Amino acid sequence: MFNLNLFKNIGFLLYLFVYLIIPYSAITETLKVDFIRNLENSLNTRDLEFIKKNFRNEESQNIPKQFSKIINDFPNSKWKIKRLKSNIVNEDILRIKVSGEKIVNREIFILESNFDYLFSIVNGKIDEGIIKNLFTTIRNDKKKIDISFKIPDRVLTGSKYDIDIIINKPLEEVIIAGAIKPHQVNSFFEQEMLLEPLASGGIFKITRAPSKPAIQIWSGIIAHPEGIITFTKSIDIVDEL
């Protein structure tokens, strides 16, 4: 029998992580090599004062509070940052990788997250940050589950697209369950993610993109005898590819 309380705990952890990096968050200053190194060190050493000084407006208070919750749930989390080239004037891009562990009900859950962070600098502080290509998993199966996530990074406005989460190894007598939902900021706790049996060996969904440019975030759970995998993926909804 699957432990629903465990799902709720993991869902809460996933919410906290998503909250930290949803599109109105931000992370950097003038992109000198030393600054990127200092930023990475501040995240890894939990130097919240450094972070506060480099955010503008309300984010200077809100982001550190949410970051504190993340490091409380993943106390050994590690952040790696490198700069990417941008073809847009006054825009910078950081590629960020986060990894960590969390023990829930004596189970070790592994966090892995990768995303690109686009932003601008206003008066020497971080402003107008946005996440691209976010993909986050939290899992306790020790990578025993052979799973493929086939979710696009970007799709056209108003178009139909597929979301496929595939268990590659034949199931035989194994029973798995799962669910997927679009993430709604500020309403996570009101929306329940009801697990259903996945007789087809994964989650296969056809959905339609919004009619206006936006960023969609999908969150889901796979429950397997070998363990549990939660995932979050952002999709950039654009006017043209």
GROMACS .gro file of C-alpha atoms in nm:
model
  241
    1MET     CA    1   0.000   0.000   0.000
    2PHE     CA    2   0.132   0.345  -0.089
    3ASN     CA    3   0.192   0.592   0.194
    4LEU     CA    4  -0.026   0.896   0.117
    5ASN     CA    5   0.122   1.097   0.405
    6LEU     CA    6   0.462   1.049   0.246
    7PHE     CA    7   0.326   1.186  -0.083
    8LYS     CA    8   0.199   1.494   0.101
    9ASN     CA    9   0.538   1.549   0.265
   10ILE     CA   10   0.723   1.519  -0.064
   11GLY     CA   11   0.467   1.737  -0.239
   12PHE     CA   12   0.531   2.005   0.022
   13LEU     CA   13   0.908   1.986  -0.038
   14LEU     CA   14   0.849   2.014  -0.411
   15TYR     CA   15   0.626   2.318  -0.355
   16LEU     CA   16   0.896   2.493  -0.155
   17PHE     CA   17   1.153   2.434  -0.426
   18VAL     CA   18   0.922   2.554  -0.703
   19TYR     CA   19   0.832   2.861  -0.497
   20LEU     CA   20   1.196   2.959  -0.479
   21ILE     CA   21   1.247   2.954  -0.855
   22ILE     CA   22   0.916   3.055  -1.012
   23PRO     CA   23   0.957   3.325  -1.279
   24TYR     CA   24   0.946   3.636  -1.060
   25SER     CA   25   1.248   3.524  -0.856
   26ALA     CA   26   1.604   3.644  -0.929
   27ILE     CA   27   1.974   3.559  -0.869
   28THR     CA   28   2.291   3.782  -0.957
   29GLU     CA   29   2.471   4.117  -1.012
   30THR     CA   30   2.739   4.242  -1.257
   31LEU     CA   31   2.858   3.916  -1.404
   32LYS     CA   32   3.223   3.920  -1.319
   33VAL     CA   33   3.380   3.581  -1.255
   34ASP     CA   34   3.437   3.675  -0.892
   35PHE     CA   35   3.074   3.765  -0.843
   36ILE     CA   36   2.949   3.433  -0.978
   37ARG     CA   37   3.193   3.255  -0.750
   38ASN     CA   38   3.077   3.466  -0.453
   39LEU     CA   39   2.713   3.400  -0.536
   40GLU     CA   40   2.771   3.026  -0.555
   41ASN     CA   41   2.962   3.036  -0.226
   42SER     CA   42   2.688   3.238  -0.057
   43LEU     CA   43   2.426   2.982  -0.155
   44ASN     CA   44   2.643   2.693  -0.041
   45THR     CA   45   2.744   2.860   0.286
   46ARG     CA   46   2.390   2.991   0.353
   47ASP     CA   47   2.503   3.354   0.354
   48LEU     CA   48   2.158   3.511   0.339
   49GLU     CA   49   2.287   3.864   0.396
   50PHE     CA   50   2.486   3.846   0.072
   51ILE     CA   51   2.170   3.734  -0.111
   52LYS     CA   52   1.957   4.011   0.041
   53LYS     CA   53   2.201   4.277  -0.072
   54ASN     CA   54   2.179   4.161  -0.433
   55PHE     CA   55   1.801   4.152  -0.477
   56ARG     CA   56   1.576   4.446  -0.553
   57ASN     CA   57   1.255   4.550  -0.378
   58GLU     CA   58   1.040   4.288  -0.203
   59GLU     CA   59   1.244   3.996  -0.331
   60SER     CA   60   1.528   4.108  -0.104
   61GLN     CA   61   1.312   3.982   0.184
   62ASN     CA   62   1.094   3.712   0.026
   63ILE     CA   63   1.364   3.512  -0.153
   64PRO     CA   64   1.588   3.464   0.154
   65LYS     CA   65   1.286   3.345   0.355
   66GLN     CA   66   1.203   3.081   0.095
   67PHE     CA   67   1.568   2.989   0.054
   68SER     CA   68   1.581   2.929   0.431
   69LYS     CA   69   1.298   2.680   0.397
   70ILE     CA   70   1.478   2.499   0.117
   71ILE     CA   71   1.801   2.459   0.309
   72ASN     CA   72   1.603   2.349   0.613
   73ASP     CA   73   1.451   2.064   0.409
   74PHE     CA   74   1.772   1.993   0.216
   75PRO     CA   75   2.045   2.092   0.466
   76ASN     CA   76   2.329   1.953   0.253
   77SER     CA   77   2.209   2.099  -0.077
   78LYS     CA   78   2.480   2.215  -0.316
   79TRP     CA   79   2.450   2.487  -0.581
   80LYS     CA   80   2.662   2.507  -0.895
   81ILE     CA   81   2.647   2.811  -1.124
   82LYS     CA   82   2.803   2.898  -1.457
   83ARG     CA   83   2.743   3.178  -1.705
   84LEU     CA   84   2.599   3.125  -2.052
   85LYS     CA   85   2.613   3.363  -2.347
   86SER     CA   86   2.298   3.555  -2.437
   87ASN     CA   87   2.215   3.707  -2.776
   88ILE     CA   88   1.984   3.963  -2.616
   89VAL     CA   89   2.118   4.305  -2.513
   90ASN     CA   90   2.114   4.371  -2.135
   91GLU     CA   91   2.025   4.011  -2.059
   92ASP     CA   92   2.242   3.760  -1.876
   93ILE     CA   93   2.194   3.386  -1.830
   94LEU     CA   94   2.311   3.158  -1.553
   95ARG     CA   95   2.292   2.781  -1.569
   96ILE     CA   96   2.214   2.656  -1.220
   97LYS     CA   97   2.230   2.304  -1.080
   98VAL     CA   98   2.103   2.213  -0.733
   99SER     CA   99   2.144   1.878  -0.561
  100GLY     CA  100   2.067   1.756  -0.209
  101GLU     CA  101   1.919   1.490   0.017
  102LYS     CA  102   1.623   1.478   0.254
  103ILE     CA  103   1.518   1.202   0.496
  104VAL     CA  104   1.140   1.152   0.518
  105ASN     CA  105   1.000   0.863   0.722
  106ARG     CA  106   1.345   0.701   0.722
  107GLU     CA  107   1.362   0.718   0.343
  108ILE     CA  108   1.639   0.917   0.169
  109PHE     CA  109   1.505   1.140  -0.107
  110ILE     CA  110   1.749   1.284  -0.361
  111LEU     CA  111   1.690   1.628  -0.509
  112GLU     CA  112   1.827   1.715  -0.853
  113SER     CA  113   1.734   2.035  -1.031
  114ASN     CA  114   1.866   2.210  -1.340
  115PHE     CA  115   1.749   2.539  -1.488
  116ASP     CA  116   1.864   2.844  -1.682
  117TYR     CA  117   1.814   3.180  -1.517
  118LEU     CA  118   1.762   3.491  -1.734
  119PHE     CA  119   1.776   3.835  -1.573
  120SER     CA  120   1.881   4.197  -1.599
  121ILE     CA  121   2.070   4.428  -1.363
  122VAL     CA  122   1.915   4.751  -1.231
  123ASN     CA  123   2.132   4.983  -1.021
  124GLY     CA  124   2.375   4.700  -0.955
  125LYS     CA  125   2.108   4.462  -0.824
  126ILE     CA  126   1.922   4.158  -0.960
  127ASP     CA  127   1.593   4.236  -1.132
  128GLU     CA  128   1.336   4.079  -1.365
  129GLY     CA  129   1.455   3.720  -1.330
  130ILE     CA  130   1.289   3.437  -1.518
  131ILE     CA  131   1.342   3.060  -1.526
  132LYS     CA  132   1.386   2.861  -1.847
  133ASN     CA  133   1.429   2.487  -1.900
  134LEU     CA  134   1.354   2.392  -1.541
  135PHE     CA  135   1.358   2.020  -1.464
  136THR     CA  136   1.350   1.898  -1.103
  137THR     CA  137   1.317   1.550  -0.957
  138ILE     CA  138   1.297   1.428  -0.598
  139ARG     CA  139   1.326   1.050  -0.573
  140ASN     CA  140   1.409   0.771  -0.326
  141ASP     CA  141   1.454   0.476  -0.564
  142LYS     CA  142   1.836   0.495  -0.584
  143LYS     CA  143   1.793   0.530  -0.962
  144LYS     CA  144   1.655   0.175  -0.981
  145ILE     CA  145   1.351   0.287  -1.180
  146ASP     CA  146   1.437   0.318  -1.551
  147ILE     CA  147   1.226   0.620  -1.639
  148SER     CA  148   1.218   0.866  -1.930
  149PHE     CA  149   1.068   1.215  -1.917
  150LYS     CA  150   0.958   1.334  -2.260
  151ILE     CA  151   0.829   1.686  -2.199
  152PRO     CA  152   0.910   1.971  -2.440
  153ASP     CA  153   1.107   2.278  -2.333
  154ARG     CA  154   0.898   2.512  -2.547
  155VAL     CA  155   0.579   2.496  -2.755
  156LEU     CA  156   0.372   2.735  -2.964
  157THR     CA  157   0.083   2.926  -2.812
  158GLY     CA  158  -0.247   2.743  -2.854
  159SER     CA  159  -0.086   2.424  -2.985
  160LYS     CA  160  -0.141   2.069  -2.863
  161TYR     CA  161   0.158   1.886  -2.718
  162ASP     CA  162   0.240   1.557  -2.550
  163ILE     CA  163   0.367   1.489  -2.200
  164ASP     CA  164   0.506   1.136  -2.167
  165ILE     CA  165   0.665   0.989  -1.854
  166ILE     CA  166   0.765   0.636  -1.947
  167ILE     CA  167   0.870   0.341  -1.730
  168ASN     CA  168   1.110   0.168  -1.970
  169LYS     CA  169   1.141  -0.172  -1.804
  170PRO     CA  170   0.846  -0.407  -1.875
  171LEU     CA  171   0.608  -0.399  -1.580
  172GLU     CA  172   0.498  -0.762  -1.582
  173GLU     CA  173   0.313  -0.800  -1.248
  174VAL     CA  174   0.431  -0.469  -1.107
  175ILE     CA  175   0.163  -0.213  -1.019
  176ILE     CA  176   0.248   0.156  -1.032
  177ALA     CA  177   0.044   0.468  -0.965
  178GLY     CA  178   0.088   0.830  -1.055
  179ALA     CA  179  -0.056   1.172  -1.124
  180ILE     CA  180   0.031   1.497  -1.299
  181LYS     CA  181  -0.110   1.848  -1.269
  182PRO     CA  182  -0.028   2.197  -1.391
  183HIS     CA  183   0.132   2.384  -1.104
  184GLN     CA  184  -0.068   2.684  -0.987
  185VAL     CA  185   0.123   2.939  -0.784
  186ASN     CA  186  -0.045   3.019  -0.449
  187SER     CA  187  -0.295   2.732  -0.483
  188PHE     CA  188  -0.073   2.426  -0.437
  189PHE     CA  189  -0.219   2.327  -0.101
  190GLU     CA  190  -0.578   2.356  -0.225
  191GLN     CA  191  -0.530   2.125  -0.523
  192GLU     CA  192  -0.495   1.756  -0.445
  193MET     CA  193  -0.292   1.525  -0.662
  194LEU     CA  194  -0.497   1.204  -0.672
  195LEU     CA  195  -0.295   0.894  -0.755
  196GLU     CA  196  -0.435   0.656  -1.014
  197PRO     CA  197  -0.313   0.314  -1.135
  198LEU     CA  198  -0.095   0.343  -1.446
  199ALA     CA  199  -0.168   0.025  -1.634
  200SER     CA  200   0.004   0.154  -1.950
  201GLY     CA  201   0.343   0.184  -1.781
  202GLY     CA  202   0.364   0.557  -1.735
  203ILE     CA  203   0.185   0.889  -1.770
  204PHE     CA  204   0.074   0.984  -2.121
  205LYS     CA  205  -0.105   1.314  -2.156
  206ILE     CA  206  -0.208   1.538  -2.444
  207THR     CA  207  -0.267   1.899  -2.347
  208ARG     CA  208  -0.301   2.240  -2.510
  209ALA     CA  209  -0.078   2.542  -2.453
  210PRO     CA  210  -0.228   2.873  -2.339
  211SER     CA  211  -0.323   3.121  -2.610
  212LYS     CA  212  -0.072   3.379  -2.484
  213PRO     CA  213   0.303   3.353  -2.419
  214ALA     CA  214   0.369   3.228  -2.068
  215ILE     CA  215   0.556   2.969  -1.866
  216GLN     CA  216   0.367   2.653  -1.774
  217ILE     CA  217   0.488   2.438  -1.486
  218TRP     CA  218   0.384   2.073  -1.455
  219SER     CA  219   0.430   1.869  -1.137
  220GLY     CA  220   0.369   1.498  -1.092
  221ILE     CA  221   0.435   1.180  -0.895
  222ILE     CA  222   0.522   0.824  -0.990
  223ALA     CA  223   0.478   0.559  -0.716
  224HIS     CA  224   0.658   0.231  -0.788
  225PRO     CA  225   0.751  -0.067  -0.566
  226GLU     CA  226   1.114   0.046  -0.602
  227GLY     CA  227   1.035   0.394  -0.474
  228ILE     CA  228   0.874   0.732  -0.538
  229ILE     CA  229   0.967   0.995  -0.797
  230THR     CA  230   0.825   1.348  -0.798
  231PHE     CA  231   0.903   1.580  -1.088
  232THR     CA  232   0.855   1.938  -1.199
  233LYS     CA  233   0.909   2.068  -1.552
  234SER     CA  234   0.868   2.416  -1.696
  235ILE     CA  235   0.753   2.473  -2.054
  236ASP     CA  236   0.806   2.801  -2.233
  237ILE     CA  237   0.493   2.899  -2.429
  238VAL     CA  238   0.605   3.116  -2.723
  239ASP     CA  239   0.462   3.293  -3.029
  240GLU     CA  240   0.720   3.136  -3.259
  241LEU     CA  241   0.978   2.857  -3.238
   0.00000   0.00000   0.00000
